[in-house]
């Protein structure tokens, strides 16, 4: 038969819950959750429409700390996204459009020090990018002007 209604999958080795959500005539719909195999902590939660991610999603590291949060549209990342290191420090922040990074993006090291900042066009570096080493000193080798993801000499 076709999967329909509330659905729960279990880890075969322990019988603990692995994922839960709902099927409508064989297609995943509504809010789904899945747990990490190793830690049994929540791995992600978000909505599916016709089996594709939609709306606001949250993803978690195996230790339970937030990994990323942002929006999907028709199965592609679309909207503002923020990522986090497993120690809780922010890892990145930027905007996605139809699965590609666009606009101003900022990245940080796990110690909270800024790692990189610049603009992306269709997922590639464009314009002025500033990068830093983990100790906070500027990285002149990687900083500079970029065109279509390539640093100008």
PDB file of C-alpha atoms in Angstrom:
ATOM      1  CA  UNK A   1       0.000   0.000   0.000  1.00  0.00           C
ATOM      2  CA  UNK A   2       0.838   3.660  -0.264  1.00  0.00           C
ATOM      3  CA  UNK A   3       2.220   5.389   2.831  1.00  0.00           C
ATOM      4  CA  UNK A   4      -0.481   7.657   4.242  1.00  0.00           C
ATOM      5  CA  UNK A   5      -0.931   9.366   7.601  1.00  0.00           C
ATOM      6  CA  UNK A   6       1.408   9.835  10.574  1.00  0.00           C
ATOM      7  CA  UNK A   7       4.693   7.988  10.126  1.00  0.00           C
ATOM      8  CA  UNK A   8       7.479   7.031  12.553  1.00  0.00           C
ATOM      9  CA  UNK A   9      10.733   5.269  11.670  1.00  0.00           C
ATOM     10  CA  UNK A  10      12.881   3.597  14.315  1.00  0.00           C
ATOM     11  CA  UNK A  11      16.582   2.816  14.609  1.00  0.00           C
ATOM     12  CA  UNK A  12      16.805  -0.942  13.920  1.00  0.00           C
ATOM     13  CA  UNK A  13      19.522  -1.554  16.526  1.00  0.00           C
ATOM     14  CA  UNK A  14      17.780   0.126  19.472  1.00  0.00           C
ATOM     15  CA  UNK A  15      14.158   0.630  18.497  1.00  0.00           C
ATOM     16  CA  UNK A  16      14.434   4.334  19.348  1.00  0.00           C
ATOM     17  CA  UNK A  17      12.706   6.904  17.168  1.00  0.00           C
ATOM     18  CA  UNK A  18      14.756   7.943  14.111  1.00  0.00           C
ATOM     19  CA  UNK A  19      12.277  10.155  12.240  1.00  0.00           C
ATOM     20  CA  UNK A  20       8.669  11.202  12.342  1.00  0.00           C
ATOM     21  CA  UNK A  21       6.312  13.076  10.098  1.00  0.00           C
ATOM     22  CA  UNK A  22       3.381  12.514   7.831  1.00  0.00           C
ATOM     23  CA  UNK A  23       2.719  11.085   4.394  1.00  0.00           C
ATOM     24  CA  UNK A  24      -0.152  12.082   2.146  1.00  0.00           C
ATOM     25  CA  UNK A  25      -0.714   9.514  -0.599  1.00  0.00           C
ATOM     26  CA  UNK A  26       2.933   8.399  -0.517  1.00  0.00           C
ATOM     27  CA  UNK A  27       4.501  11.878  -0.359  1.00  0.00           C
ATOM     28  CA  UNK A  28       6.093  13.491   2.717  1.00  0.00           C
ATOM     29  CA  UNK A  29       4.041  16.492   3.877  1.00  0.00           C
ATOM     30  CA  UNK A  30       4.042  18.768   6.920  1.00  0.00           C
ATOM     31  CA  UNK A  31       6.585  18.958   9.725  1.00  0.00           C
ATOM     32  CA  UNK A  32       9.260  16.250   9.819  1.00  0.00           C
ATOM     33  CA  UNK A  33      11.881  15.591  12.485  1.00  0.00           C
ATOM     34  CA  UNK A  34      14.922  13.327  12.470  1.00  0.00           C
ATOM     35  CA  UNK A  35      17.355  12.361  15.223  1.00  0.00           C
ATOM     36  CA  UNK A  36      21.141  11.763  15.052  1.00  0.00           C
ATOM     37  CA  UNK A  37      22.055   8.080  15.141  1.00  0.00           C
ATOM     38  CA  UNK A  38      25.050   8.580  17.449  1.00  0.00           C
ATOM     39  CA  UNK A  39      23.646  10.978  20.039  1.00  0.00           C
ATOM     40  CA  UNK A  40      19.877  10.477  19.570  1.00  0.00           C
ATOM     41  CA  UNK A  41      19.576  14.274  19.745  1.00  0.00           C
ATOM     42  CA  UNK A  42      17.413  16.122  17.220  1.00  0.00           C
ATOM     43  CA  UNK A  43      19.138  16.449  13.810  1.00  0.00           C
ATOM     44  CA  UNK A  44      16.586  18.609  12.002  1.00  0.00           C
ATOM     45  CA  UNK A  45      13.017  19.825  12.020  1.00  0.00           C
ATOM     46  CA  UNK A  46      11.169  21.503   9.208  1.00  0.00           C
ATOM     47  CA  UNK A  47       8.232  21.296   6.851  1.00  0.00           C
ATOM     48  CA  UNK A  48       7.959  19.363   3.621  1.00  0.00           C
ATOM     49  CA  UNK A  49       5.550  20.069   0.783  1.00  0.00           C
ATOM     50  CA  UNK A  50       5.326  17.405  -1.900  1.00  0.00           C
ATOM     51  CA  UNK A  51       8.471  15.818  -0.425  1.00  0.00           C
ATOM     52  CA  UNK A  52      10.583  18.998  -0.688  1.00  0.00           C
ATOM     53  CA  UNK A  53      11.773  21.330   2.079  1.00  0.00           C
ATOM     54  CA  UNK A  54       9.707  24.463   2.514  1.00  0.00           C
ATOM     55  CA  UNK A  55       9.546  27.282   5.036  1.00  0.00           C
ATOM     56  CA  UNK A  56      11.659  27.664   8.179  1.00  0.00           C
ATOM     57  CA  UNK A  57      14.095  24.842   9.036  1.00  0.00           C
ATOM     58  CA  UNK A  58      16.431  24.163  11.937  1.00  0.00           C
ATOM     59  CA  UNK A  59      19.392  21.776  11.846  1.00  0.00           C
ATOM     60  CA  UNK A  60      21.381  20.625  14.883  1.00  0.00           C
ATOM     61  CA  UNK A  61      24.869  19.261  15.584  1.00  0.00           C
ATOM     62  CA  UNK A  62      25.105  15.802  17.164  1.00  0.00           C
ATOM     63  CA  UNK A  63      25.768  17.500  20.535  1.00  0.00           C
ATOM     64  CA  UNK A  64      22.356  19.212  20.342  1.00  0.00           C
ATOM     65  CA  UNK A  65      23.684  22.707  19.557  1.00  0.00           C
ATOM     66  CA  UNK A  66      22.032  24.597  16.697  1.00  0.00           C
ATOM     67  CA  UNK A  67      23.870  24.015  13.397  1.00  0.00           C
ATOM     68  CA  UNK A  68      21.862  26.205  11.006  1.00  0.00           C
ATOM     69  CA  UNK A  69      18.536  27.912  10.627  1.00  0.00           C
ATOM     70  CA  UNK A  70      16.932  29.379   7.573  1.00  0.00           C
ATOM     71  CA  UNK A  71      14.313  29.121   4.892  1.00  0.00           C
ATOM     72  CA  UNK A  72      13.583  26.802   1.998  1.00  0.00           C
ATOM     73  CA  UNK A  73      11.407  27.301  -1.042  1.00  0.00           C
ATOM     74  CA  UNK A  74      10.524  24.320  -3.229  1.00  0.00           C
ATOM     75  CA  UNK A  75      13.424  22.250  -1.869  1.00  0.00           C
ATOM     76  CA  UNK A  76      16.110  24.931  -2.222  1.00  0.00           C
ATOM     77  CA  UNK A  77      17.625  27.191   0.425  1.00  0.00           C
ATOM     78  CA  UNK A  78      15.985  30.562  -0.152  1.00  0.00           C
ATOM     79  CA  UNK A  79      16.132  33.449   2.300  1.00  0.00           C
ATOM     80  CA  UNK A  80      18.258  34.380   5.287  1.00  0.00           C
ATOM     81  CA  UNK A  81      20.502  31.666   6.779  1.00  0.00           C
ATOM     82  CA  UNK A  82      22.611  31.584   9.932  1.00  0.00           C
ATOM     83  CA  UNK A  83      25.019  28.781  10.789  1.00  0.00           C
ATOM     84  CA  UNK A  84      26.659  27.912  14.092  1.00  0.00           C
ATOM     85  CA  UNK A  85      29.730  25.994  15.214  1.00  0.00           C
ATOM     86  CA  UNK A  86      29.079  23.094  17.602  1.00  0.00           C
ATOM     87  CA  UNK A  87      30.250  25.314  20.481  1.00  0.00           C
ATOM     88  CA  UNK A  88      27.343  27.720  19.810  1.00  0.00           C
ATOM     89  CA  UNK A  89      29.430  30.479  18.185  1.00  0.00           C
ATOM     90  CA  UNK A  90      28.060  31.856  14.935  1.00  0.00           C
ATOM     91  CA  UNK A  91      29.725  30.290  11.870  1.00  0.00           C
ATOM     92  CA  UNK A  92      28.140  32.187   8.975  1.00  0.00           C
ATOM     93  CA  UNK A  93      25.336  34.550   8.081  1.00  0.00           C
ATOM     94  CA  UNK A  94      23.971  35.409   4.657  1.00  0.00           C
ATOM     95  CA  UNK A  95      21.203  35.085   2.117  1.00  0.00           C
ATOM     96  CA  UNK A  96      20.337  32.316  -0.302  1.00  0.00           C
ATOM     97  CA  UNK A  97      18.319  32.598  -3.511  1.00  0.00           C
ATOM     98  CA  UNK A  98      17.214  29.400  -5.245  1.00  0.00           C
ATOM     99  CA  UNK A  99      20.041  27.462  -3.601  1.00  0.00           C
ATOM    100  CA  UNK A 100      22.823  29.974  -4.328  1.00  0.00           C
ATOM    101  CA  UNK A 101      24.507  32.319  -1.840  1.00  0.00           C
ATOM    102  CA  UNK A 102      23.978  35.991  -2.734  1.00  0.00           C
ATOM    103  CA  UNK A 103      24.678  39.392  -1.212  1.00  0.00           C
ATOM    104  CA  UNK A 104      26.743  40.099   1.904  1.00  0.00           C
ATOM    105  CA  UNK A 105      28.111  37.032   3.722  1.00  0.00           C
ATOM    106  CA  UNK A 106      30.099  36.917   6.936  1.00  0.00           C
ATOM    107  CA  UNK A 107      31.948  33.893   8.339  1.00  0.00           C
ATOM    108  CA  UNK A 108      33.458  33.400  11.814  1.00  0.00           C
ATOM    109  CA  UNK A 109      35.938  31.017  13.409  1.00  0.00           C
ATOM    110  CA  UNK A 110      34.788  28.816  16.338  1.00  0.00           C
ATOM    111  CA  UNK A 111      36.501  31.270  18.735  1.00  0.00           C
ATOM    112  CA  UNK A 112      34.169  34.076  17.537  1.00  0.00           C
ATOM    113  CA  UNK A 113      36.854  35.880  15.508  1.00  0.00           C
ATOM    114  CA  UNK A 114      35.662  37.083  12.096  1.00  0.00           C
ATOM    115  CA  UNK A 115      37.035  34.888   9.286  1.00  0.00           C
ATOM    116  CA  UNK A 116      35.701  36.442   6.059  1.00  0.00           C
ATOM    117  CA  UNK A 117      33.341  39.126   4.822  1.00  0.00           C
ATOM    118  CA  UNK A 118      32.231  40.043   1.333  1.00  0.00           C
ATOM    119  CA  UNK A 119      29.575  39.772  -1.349  1.00  0.00           C
ATOM    120  CA  UNK A 120      28.515  36.753  -3.335  1.00  0.00           C
ATOM    121  CA  UNK A 121      26.869  36.700  -6.745  1.00  0.00           C
ATOM    122  CA  UNK A 122      25.302  33.364  -7.724  1.00  0.00           C
ATOM    123  CA  UNK A 123      27.411  31.659  -5.049  1.00  0.00           C
ATOM    124  CA  UNK A 124      30.753  33.164  -6.130  1.00  0.00           C
ATOM    125  CA  UNK A 125      32.868  35.858  -4.496  1.00  0.00           C
ATOM    126  CA  UNK A 126      32.487  39.276  -6.130  1.00  0.00           C
ATOM    127  CA  UNK A 127      33.974  42.642  -5.258  1.00  0.00           C
ATOM    128  CA  UNK A 128      36.031  43.329  -2.156  1.00  0.00           C
ATOM    129  CA  UNK A 129      36.571  40.440   0.255  1.00  0.00           C
ATOM    130  CA  UNK A 130      38.331  40.796   3.586  1.00  0.00           C
ATOM    131  CA  UNK A 131      39.685  37.690   5.302  1.00  0.00           C
ATOM    132  CA  UNK A 132      41.419  37.177   8.628  1.00  0.00           C
ATOM    133  CA  UNK A 133      43.491  34.522  10.352  1.00  0.00           C
ATOM    134  CA  UNK A 134      42.054  32.878  13.472  1.00  0.00           C
ATOM    135  CA  UNK A 135      44.149  35.202  15.672  1.00  0.00           C
ATOM    136  CA  UNK A 136      42.428  38.246  14.109  1.00  0.00           C
ATOM    137  CA  UNK A 137      45.289  39.402  11.894  1.00  0.00           C
ATOM    138  CA  UNK A 138      44.363  40.235   8.268  1.00  0.00           C
ATOM    139  CA  UNK A 139      45.040  37.622   5.580  1.00  0.00           C
ATOM    140  CA  UNK A 140      46.518  39.618   2.682  1.00  0.00           C
ATOM    141  CA  UNK A 141      46.889  36.520   0.492  1.00  0.00           C
ATOM    142  CA  UNK A 142      43.138  35.901   0.342  1.00  0.00           C
ATOM    143  CA  UNK A 143      41.814  39.438   0.875  1.00  0.00           C
ATOM    144  CA  UNK A 144      41.232  41.594  -2.174  1.00  0.00           C
ATOM    145  CA  UNK A 145      39.062  42.052  -5.231  1.00  0.00           C
ATOM    146  CA  UNK A 146      37.217  39.067  -6.699  1.00  0.00           C
ATOM    147  CA  UNK A 147      35.498  38.606 -10.047  1.00  0.00           C
ATOM    148  CA  UNK A 148      33.304  35.552 -10.614  1.00  0.00           C
ATOM    149  CA  UNK A 149      34.895  33.800  -7.617  1.00  0.00           C
ATOM    150  CA  UNK A 150      38.503  34.403  -8.690  1.00  0.00           C
ATOM    151  CA  UNK A 151      40.852  36.825  -6.901  1.00  0.00           C
ATOM    152  CA  UNK A 152      42.350  39.513  -9.098  1.00  0.00           C
ATOM    153  CA  UNK A 153      46.172  39.479  -9.141  1.00  0.00           C
TER     154      UNK A 153
END
